[in-house]
Amino acid sequence: AVAGLRAMGCEVHPPEAGIFVWARCPIDPGTGRPMDSWKFSIRLIDEAAVVTVPGAGFDESASGFFRLSLTRQT
C-alpha cells in the first residue's frame, strides 16, 4: 500500500503498528498544495473503487491527509 501511494505522489510513512496508513494527499496541480481530503477520497472511490477516510473528518487541520485501512473485503 505504501509503495502504491508513493507512486501516486502521496507523502506517506509506513505504519509502525496497527492497520492504518496516514498519508498526505497528492499535490493539486492547480493550487500547488495537497489536494483537499474530501475531494481526493471521492476521487479514489470514483476512479479506483478504494474507500478511505478524509483527514478533515477527524480535524480540519488534517484536510490535506487521508487514512487508509490495511484490511480486505471478503
PDB file of N, CA and C in Angstrom:
ATOM      1  N   ALA A   1       0.826  -1.197   0.000  1.00  0.00           N
ATOM      2  CA  ALA A   1       0.000   0.000   0.000  1.00  0.00           C
ATOM      3  C   ALA A   1       0.870   1.259   0.000  1.00  0.00           C
ATOM      4  N   VAL A   2       1.934   1.240   0.809  1.00  0.00           N
ATOM      5  CA  VAL A   2       2.801   2.414   0.903  1.00  0.00           C
ATOM      6  C   VAL A   2       3.457   2.705  -0.445  1.00  0.00           C
ATOM      7  N   ALA A   3       3.957   1.681  -1.107  1.00  0.00           N
ATOM      8  CA  ALA A   3       4.605   1.883  -2.410  1.00  0.00           C
ATOM      9  C   ALA A   3       3.607   2.425  -3.438  1.00  0.00           C
ATOM     10  N   GLY A   4       2.388   1.910  -3.441  1.00  0.00           N
ATOM     11  CA  GLY A   4       1.372   2.393  -4.368  1.00  0.00           C
ATOM     12  C   GLY A   4       0.998   3.835  -4.112  1.00  0.00           C
ATOM     13  N   LEU A   5       0.866   4.219  -2.850  1.00  0.00           N
ATOM     14  CA  LEU A   5       0.543   5.609  -2.509  1.00  0.00           C
ATOM     15  C   LEU A   5       1.677   6.537  -2.921  1.00  0.00           C
ATOM     16  N   ARG A   6       2.895   6.109  -2.693  1.00  0.00           N
ATOM     17  CA  ARG A   6       4.042   6.938  -3.105  1.00  0.00           C
ATOM     18  C   ARG A   6       4.073   7.103  -4.618  1.00  0.00           C
ATOM     19  N   ALA A   7       3.740   6.048  -5.351  1.00  0.00           N
ATOM     20  CA  ALA A   7       3.718   6.132  -6.815  1.00  0.00           C
ATOM     21  C   ALA A   7       2.681   7.133  -7.303  1.00  0.00           C
ATOM     22  N   MET A   8       1.625   7.355  -6.503  1.00  0.00           N
ATOM     23  CA  MET A   8       0.590   8.337  -6.851  1.00  0.00           C
ATOM     24  C   MET A   8       0.974   9.753  -6.451  1.00  0.00           C
ATOM     25  N   GLY A   9       2.121   9.893  -5.782  1.00  0.00           N
ATOM     26  CA  GLY A   9       2.566  11.222  -5.367  1.00  0.00           C
ATOM     27  C   GLY A   9       2.197  11.585  -3.945  1.00  0.00           C
ATOM     28  N   CYS A  10       1.786  10.598  -3.150  1.00  0.00           N
ATOM     29  CA  CYS A  10       1.430  10.850  -1.759  1.00  0.00           C
ATOM     30  C   CYS A  10       2.667  10.738  -0.881  1.00  0.00           C
ATOM     31  N   GLU A  11       2.787  11.638   0.065  1.00  0.00           N
ATOM     32  CA  GLU A  11       3.831  11.534   1.081  1.00  0.00           C
ATOM     33  C   GLU A  11       3.294  10.609   2.165  1.00  0.00           C
ATOM     34  N   VAL A  12       3.982   9.519   2.418  1.00  0.00           N
ATOM     35  CA  VAL A  12       3.483   8.522   3.373  1.00  0.00           C
ATOM     36  C   VAL A  12       4.656   7.843   4.067  1.00  0.00           C
ATOM     37  N   HIS A  13       4.454   7.540   5.332  1.00  0.00           N
ATOM     38  CA  HIS A  13       5.435   6.792   6.110  1.00  0.00           C
ATOM     39  C   HIS A  13       4.796   5.466   6.495  1.00  0.00           C
ATOM     40  N   PRO A  14       5.529   4.364   6.392  1.00  0.00           N
ATOM     41  CA  PRO A  14       4.946   3.069   6.754  1.00  0.00           C
ATOM     42  C   PRO A  14       4.492   3.075   8.212  1.00  0.00           C
ATOM     43  N   PRO A  15       3.353   2.458   8.498  1.00  0.00           N
ATOM     44  CA  PRO A  15       2.894   2.413   9.885  1.00  0.00           C
ATOM     45  C   PRO A  15       3.833   1.539  10.725  1.00  0.00           C
ATOM     46  N   GLU A  16       4.039   1.951  11.970  1.00  0.00           N
ATOM     47  CA  GLU A  16       4.881   1.169  12.869  1.00  0.00           C
ATOM     48  C   GLU A  16       4.080   0.064  13.550  1.00  0.00           C
ATOM     49  N   ALA A  17       2.787   0.278  13.669  1.00  0.00           N
ATOM     50  CA  ALA A  17       1.900  -0.725  14.284  1.00  0.00           C
ATOM     51  C   ALA A  17       0.478  -0.399  13.844  1.00  0.00           C
ATOM     52  N   GLY A  18      -0.389  -1.359  13.942  1.00  0.00           N
ATOM     53  CA  GLY A  18      -1.785  -1.109  13.602  1.00  0.00           C
ATOM     54  C   GLY A  18      -2.085  -1.357  12.138  1.00  0.00           C
ATOM     55  N   ILE A  19      -3.329  -1.039  11.768  1.00  0.00           N
ATOM     56  CA  ILE A  19      -3.806  -1.356  10.422  1.00  0.00           C
ATOM     57  C   ILE A  19      -4.075  -0.123   9.574  1.00  0.00           C
ATOM     58  N   PHE A  20      -3.651   1.051  10.049  1.00  0.00           N
ATOM     59  CA  PHE A  20      -3.956   2.275   9.315  1.00  0.00           C
ATOM     60  C   PHE A  20      -2.703   2.938   8.763  1.00  0.00           C
ATOM     61  N   VAL A  21      -2.841   3.495   7.573  1.00  0.00           N
ATOM     62  CA  VAL A  21      -1.787   4.306   6.961  1.00  0.00           C
ATOM     63  C   VAL A  21      -2.343   5.719   6.841  1.00  0.00           C
ATOM     64  N   TRP A  22      -1.611   6.683   7.381  1.00  0.00           N
ATOM     65  CA  TRP A  22      -1.935   8.094   7.197  1.00  0.00           C
ATOM     66  C   TRP A  22      -1.039   8.611   6.094  1.00  0.00           C
ATOM     67  N   ALA A  23      -1.613   9.323   5.161  1.00  0.00           N
ATOM     68  CA  ALA A  23      -0.823   9.847   4.047  1.00  0.00           C
ATOM     69  C   ALA A  23      -1.296  11.250   3.691  1.00  0.00           C
ATOM     70  N   ARG A  24      -0.371  12.026   3.159  1.00  0.00           N
ATOM     71  CA  ARG A  24      -0.725  13.349   2.647  1.00  0.00           C
ATOM     72  C   ARG A  24      -1.308  13.153   1.250  1.00  0.00           C
ATOM     73  N   CYS A  25      -2.358  13.866   0.963  1.00  0.00           N
ATOM     74  CA  CYS A  25      -2.971  13.797  -0.367  1.00  0.00           C
ATOM     75  C   CYS A  25      -1.961  14.283  -1.407  1.00  0.00           C
ATOM     76  N   PRO A  26      -2.061  13.788  -2.647  1.00  0.00           N
ATOM     77  CA  PRO A  26      -1.146  14.266  -3.686  1.00  0.00           C
ATOM     78  C   PRO A  26      -1.340  15.759  -3.948  1.00  0.00           C
ATOM     79  N   ILE A  27      -0.340  16.351  -4.528  1.00  0.00           N
ATOM     80  CA  ILE A  27      -0.372  17.785  -4.832  1.00  0.00           C
ATOM     81  C   ILE A  27      -1.388  18.060  -5.934  1.00  0.00           C
ATOM     82  N   ASP A  28      -2.207  19.052  -5.688  1.00  0.00           N
ATOM     83  CA  ASP A  28      -3.173  19.525  -6.685  1.00  0.00           C
ATOM     84  C   ASP A  28      -2.426  20.462  -7.629  1.00  0.00           C
ATOM     85  N   PRO A  29      -2.329  20.115  -8.926  1.00  0.00           N
ATOM     86  CA  PRO A  29      -1.572  20.963  -9.855  1.00  0.00           C
ATOM     87  C   PRO A  29      -2.112  22.384  -9.939  1.00  0.00           C
ATOM     88  N   GLY A  30      -3.394  22.561  -9.679  1.00  0.00           N
ATOM     89  CA  GLY A  30      -3.996  23.893  -9.768  1.00  0.00           C
ATOM     90  C   GLY A  30      -3.592  24.819  -8.640  1.00  0.00           C
ATOM     91  N   THR A  31      -3.327  24.249  -7.450  1.00  0.00           N
ATOM     92  CA  THR A  31      -3.001  25.080  -6.285  1.00  0.00           C
ATOM     93  C   THR A  31      -1.564  24.921  -5.815  1.00  0.00           C
ATOM     94  N   GLY A  32      -0.915  23.803  -6.200  1.00  0.00           N
ATOM     95  CA  GLY A  32       0.429  23.543  -5.721  1.00  0.00           C
ATOM     96  C   GLY A  32       0.473  23.055  -4.280  1.00  0.00           C
ATOM     97  N   ARG A  33      -0.711  22.794  -3.706  1.00  0.00           N
ATOM     98  CA  ARG A  33      -0.813  22.308  -2.328  1.00  0.00           C
ATOM     99  C   ARG A  33      -1.464  20.933  -2.337  1.00  0.00           C
ATOM    100  N   PRO A  34      -1.395  20.221  -1.210  1.00  0.00           N
ATOM    101  CA  PRO A  34      -2.069  18.917  -1.172  1.00  0.00           C
ATOM    102  C   PRO A  34      -3.555  19.057  -1.493  1.00  0.00           C
ATOM    103  N   MET A  35      -4.078  18.103  -2.233  1.00  0.00           N
ATOM    104  CA  MET A  35      -5.485  18.069  -2.604  1.00  0.00           C
ATOM    105  C   MET A  35      -6.353  18.004  -1.348  1.00  0.00           C
ATOM    106  N   ASP A  36      -7.524  18.576  -1.396  1.00  0.00           N
ATOM    107  CA  ASP A  36      -8.480  18.505  -0.300  1.00  0.00           C
ATOM    108  C   ASP A  36      -8.835  17.039  -0.042  1.00  0.00           C
ATOM    109  N   SER A  37      -8.821  16.627   1.225  1.00  0.00           N
ATOM    110  CA  SER A  37      -9.030  15.212   1.550  1.00  0.00           C
ATOM    111  C   SER A  37     -10.410  14.706   1.166  1.00  0.00           C
ATOM    112  N   TRP A  38     -11.435  15.533   1.254  1.00  0.00           N
ATOM    113  CA  TRP A  38     -12.777  15.104   0.844  1.00  0.00           C
ATOM    114  C   TRP A  38     -12.810  14.838  -0.655  1.00  0.00           C
ATOM    115  N   LYS A  39     -12.269  15.772  -1.433  1.00  0.00           N
ATOM    116  CA  LYS A  39     -12.253  15.618  -2.893  1.00  0.00           C
ATOM    117  C   LYS A  39     -11.407  14.412  -3.310  1.00  0.00           C
ATOM    118  N   PHE A  40     -10.268  14.224  -2.650  1.00  0.00           N
ATOM    119  CA  PHE A  40      -9.408  13.107  -3.004  1.00  0.00           C
ATOM    120  C   PHE A  40     -10.070  11.782  -2.665  1.00  0.00           C
ATOM    121  N   SER A  41     -10.722  11.702  -1.523  1.00  0.00           N
ATOM    122  CA  SER A  41     -11.411  10.463  -1.132  1.00  0.00           C
ATOM    123  C   SER A  41     -12.520  10.108  -2.123  1.00  0.00           C
ATOM    124  N   ILE A  42     -13.266  11.101  -2.566  1.00  0.00           N
ATOM    125  CA  ILE A  42     -14.314  10.859  -3.560  1.00  0.00           C
ATOM    126  C   ILE A  42     -13.698  10.411  -4.889  1.00  0.00           C
ATOM    127  N   ARG A  43     -12.593  11.022  -5.253  1.00  0.00           N
ATOM    128  CA  ARG A  43     -11.909  10.630  -6.497  1.00  0.00           C
ATOM    129  C   ARG A  43     -11.440   9.173  -6.432  1.00  0.00           C
ATOM    130  N   LEU A  44     -10.903   8.758  -5.280  1.00  0.00           N
ATOM    131  CA  LEU A  44     -10.464   7.368  -5.134  1.00  0.00           C
ATOM    132  C   LEU A  44     -11.629   6.396  -5.267  1.00  0.00           C
ATOM    133  N   ILE A  45     -12.768   6.746  -4.710  1.00  0.00           N
ATOM    134  CA  ILE A  45     -13.955   5.892  -4.846  1.00  0.00           C
ATOM    135  C   ILE A  45     -14.371   5.819  -6.311  1.00  0.00           C
ATOM    136  N   ASP A  46     -14.489   6.977  -6.962  1.00  0.00           N
ATOM    137  CA  ASP A  46     -14.963   7.035  -8.346  1.00  0.00           C
ATOM    138  C   ASP A  46     -14.019   6.350  -9.331  1.00  0.00           C
ATOM    139  N   GLU A  47     -12.718   6.558  -9.169  1.00  0.00           N
ATOM    140  CA  GLU A  47     -11.764   6.089 -10.166  1.00  0.00           C
ATOM    141  C   GLU A  47     -11.136   4.732  -9.858  1.00  0.00           C
ATOM    142  N   ALA A  48     -11.097   4.341  -8.575  1.00  0.00           N
ATOM    143  CA  ALA A  48     -10.391   3.108  -8.235  1.00  0.00           C
ATOM    144  C   ALA A  48     -11.179   2.180  -7.317  1.00  0.00           C
ATOM    145  N   ALA A  49     -12.390   2.589  -6.934  1.00  0.00           N
ATOM    146  CA  ALA A  49     -13.219   1.806  -6.003  1.00  0.00           C
ATOM    147  C   ALA A  49     -12.478   1.532  -4.696  1.00  0.00           C
ATOM    148  N   VAL A  50     -11.696   2.519  -4.249  1.00  0.00           N
ATOM    149  CA  VAL A  50     -10.963   2.430  -2.991  1.00  0.00           C
ATOM    150  C   VAL A  50     -11.585   3.422  -2.018  1.00  0.00           C
ATOM    151  N   VAL A  51     -11.925   2.919  -0.830  1.00  0.00           N
ATOM    152  CA  VAL A  51     -12.554   3.764   0.185  1.00  0.00           C
ATOM    153  C   VAL A  51     -11.512   4.163   1.215  1.00  0.00           C
ATOM    154  N   THR A  52     -11.424   5.447   1.494  1.00  0.00           N
ATOM    155  CA  THR A  52     -10.534   5.987   2.515  1.00  0.00           C
ATOM    156  C   THR A  52     -11.345   6.890   3.427  1.00  0.00           C
ATOM    157  N   VAL A  53     -10.710   7.385   4.460  1.00  0.00           N
ATOM    158  CA  VAL A  53     -11.350   8.341   5.355  1.00  0.00           C
ATOM    159  C   VAL A  53     -10.623   9.671   5.199  1.00  0.00           C
ATOM    160  N   PRO A  54     -11.341  10.734   4.829  1.00  0.00           N
ATOM    161  CA  PRO A  54     -10.705  12.042   4.703  1.00  0.00           C
ATOM    162  C   PRO A  54     -10.171  12.518   6.054  1.00  0.00           C
ATOM    163  N   GLY A  55      -8.979  13.063   6.049  1.00  0.00           N
ATOM    164  CA  GLY A  55      -8.409  13.590   7.291  1.00  0.00           C
ATOM    165  C   GLY A  55      -9.258  14.675   7.905  1.00  0.00           C
ATOM    166  N   ALA A  56      -9.921  15.466   7.063  1.00  0.00           N
ATOM    167  CA  ALA A  56     -10.762  16.552   7.568  1.00  0.00           C
ATOM    168  C   ALA A  56     -11.929  16.026   8.408  1.00  0.00           C
ATOM    169  N   GLY A  57     -12.264  14.746   8.257  1.00  0.00           N
ATOM    170  CA  GLY A  57     -13.309  14.160   9.093  1.00  0.00           C
ATOM    171  C   GLY A  57     -12.878  14.016  10.540  1.00  0.00           C
ATOM    172  N   PHE A  58     -11.574  14.036  10.777  1.00  0.00           N
ATOM    173  CA  PHE A  58     -11.035  13.965  12.136  1.00  0.00           C
ATOM    174  C   PHE A  58     -10.804  15.356  12.700  1.00  0.00           C
ATOM    175  N   ASP A  59     -10.242  16.233  11.879  1.00  0.00           N
ATOM    176  CA  ASP A  59      -9.953  17.602  12.298  1.00  0.00           C
ATOM    177  C   ASP A  59      -9.659  18.421  11.045  1.00  0.00           C
ATOM    178  N   GLU A  60     -10.133  19.639  11.009  1.00  0.00           N
ATOM    179  CA  GLU A  60      -9.943  20.477   9.822  1.00  0.00           C
ATOM    180  C   GLU A  60      -8.464  20.699   9.511  1.00  0.00           C
ATOM    181  N   SER A  61      -7.603  20.650  10.532  1.00  0.00           N
ATOM    182  CA  SER A  61      -6.165  20.834  10.288  1.00  0.00           C
ATOM    183  C   SER A  61      -5.565  19.659   9.520  1.00  0.00           C
ATOM    184  N   ALA A  62      -6.309  18.554   9.406  1.00  0.00           N
ATOM    185  CA  ALA A  62      -5.837  17.376   8.666  1.00  0.00           C
ATOM    186  C   ALA A  62      -6.473  17.286   7.284  1.00  0.00           C
ATOM    187  N   SER A  63      -6.938  18.401   6.758  1.00  0.00           N
ATOM    188  CA  SER A  63      -7.663  18.378   5.482  1.00  0.00           C
ATOM    189  C   SER A  63      -6.798  17.985   4.289  1.00  0.00           C
ATOM    190  N   GLY A  64      -5.488  17.974   4.424  1.00  0.00           N
ATOM    191  CA  GLY A  64      -4.608  17.561   3.332  1.00  0.00           C
ATOM    192  C   GLY A  64      -4.137  16.122   3.467  1.00  0.00           C
ATOM    193  N   PHE A  65      -4.770  15.358   4.378  1.00  0.00           N
ATOM    194  CA  PHE A  65      -4.382  13.978   4.636  1.00  0.00           C
ATOM    195  C   PHE A  65      -5.578  13.045   4.505  1.00  0.00           C
ATOM    196  N   PHE A  66      -5.309  11.754   4.408  1.00  0.00           N
ATOM    197  CA  PHE A  66      -6.367  10.755   4.418  1.00  0.00           C
ATOM    198  C   PHE A  66      -5.864   9.508   5.135  1.00  0.00           C
ATOM    199  N   ARG A  67      -6.794   8.676   5.558  1.00  0.00           N
ATOM    200  CA  ARG A  67      -6.442   7.436   6.259  1.00  0.00           C
ATOM    201  C   ARG A  67      -6.903   6.247   5.441  1.00  0.00           C
ATOM    202  N   LEU A  68      -6.026   5.284   5.309  1.00  0.00           N
ATOM    203  CA  LEU A  68      -6.304   4.063   4.578  1.00  0.00           C
ATOM    204  C   LEU A  68      -6.180   2.897   5.551  1.00  0.00           C
ATOM    205  N   SER A  69      -7.154   2.022   5.545  1.00  0.00           N
ATOM    206  CA  SER A  69      -7.127   0.835   6.400  1.00  0.00           C
ATOM    207  C   SER A  69      -6.522  -0.326   5.616  1.00  0.00           C
ATOM    208  N   LEU A  70      -5.608  -1.042   6.238  1.00  0.00           N
ATOM    209  CA  LEU A  70      -4.949  -2.173   5.591  1.00  0.00           C
ATOM    210  C   LEU A  70      -5.747  -3.458   5.868  1.00  0.00           C
ATOM    211  N   THR A  71      -6.937  -3.488   5.357  1.00  0.00           N
ATOM    212  CA  THR A  71      -7.815  -4.647   5.501  1.00  0.00           C
ATOM    213  C   THR A  71      -8.310  -5.041   4.117  1.00  0.00           C
ATOM    214  N   ARG A  72      -9.019  -6.129   4.055  1.00  0.00           N
ATOM    215  CA  ARG A  72      -9.574  -6.536   2.760  1.00  0.00           C
ATOM    216  C   ARG A  72     -10.999  -6.989   2.951  1.00  0.00           C
ATOM    217  N   GLN A  73     -11.748  -6.893   1.894  1.00  0.00           N
ATOM    218  CA  GLN A  73     -13.137  -7.327   1.895  1.00  0.00           C
ATOM    219  C   GLN A  73     -13.174  -8.791   1.495  1.00  0.00           C
ATOM    220  N   THR A  74     -13.988  -9.559   2.185  1.00  0.00           N
ATOM    221  CA  THR A  74     -14.092 -10.972   1.834  1.00  0.00           C
ATOM    222  C   THR A  74     -15.395 -11.257   1.125  1.00  0.00           C
TER     223      THR A  74
END
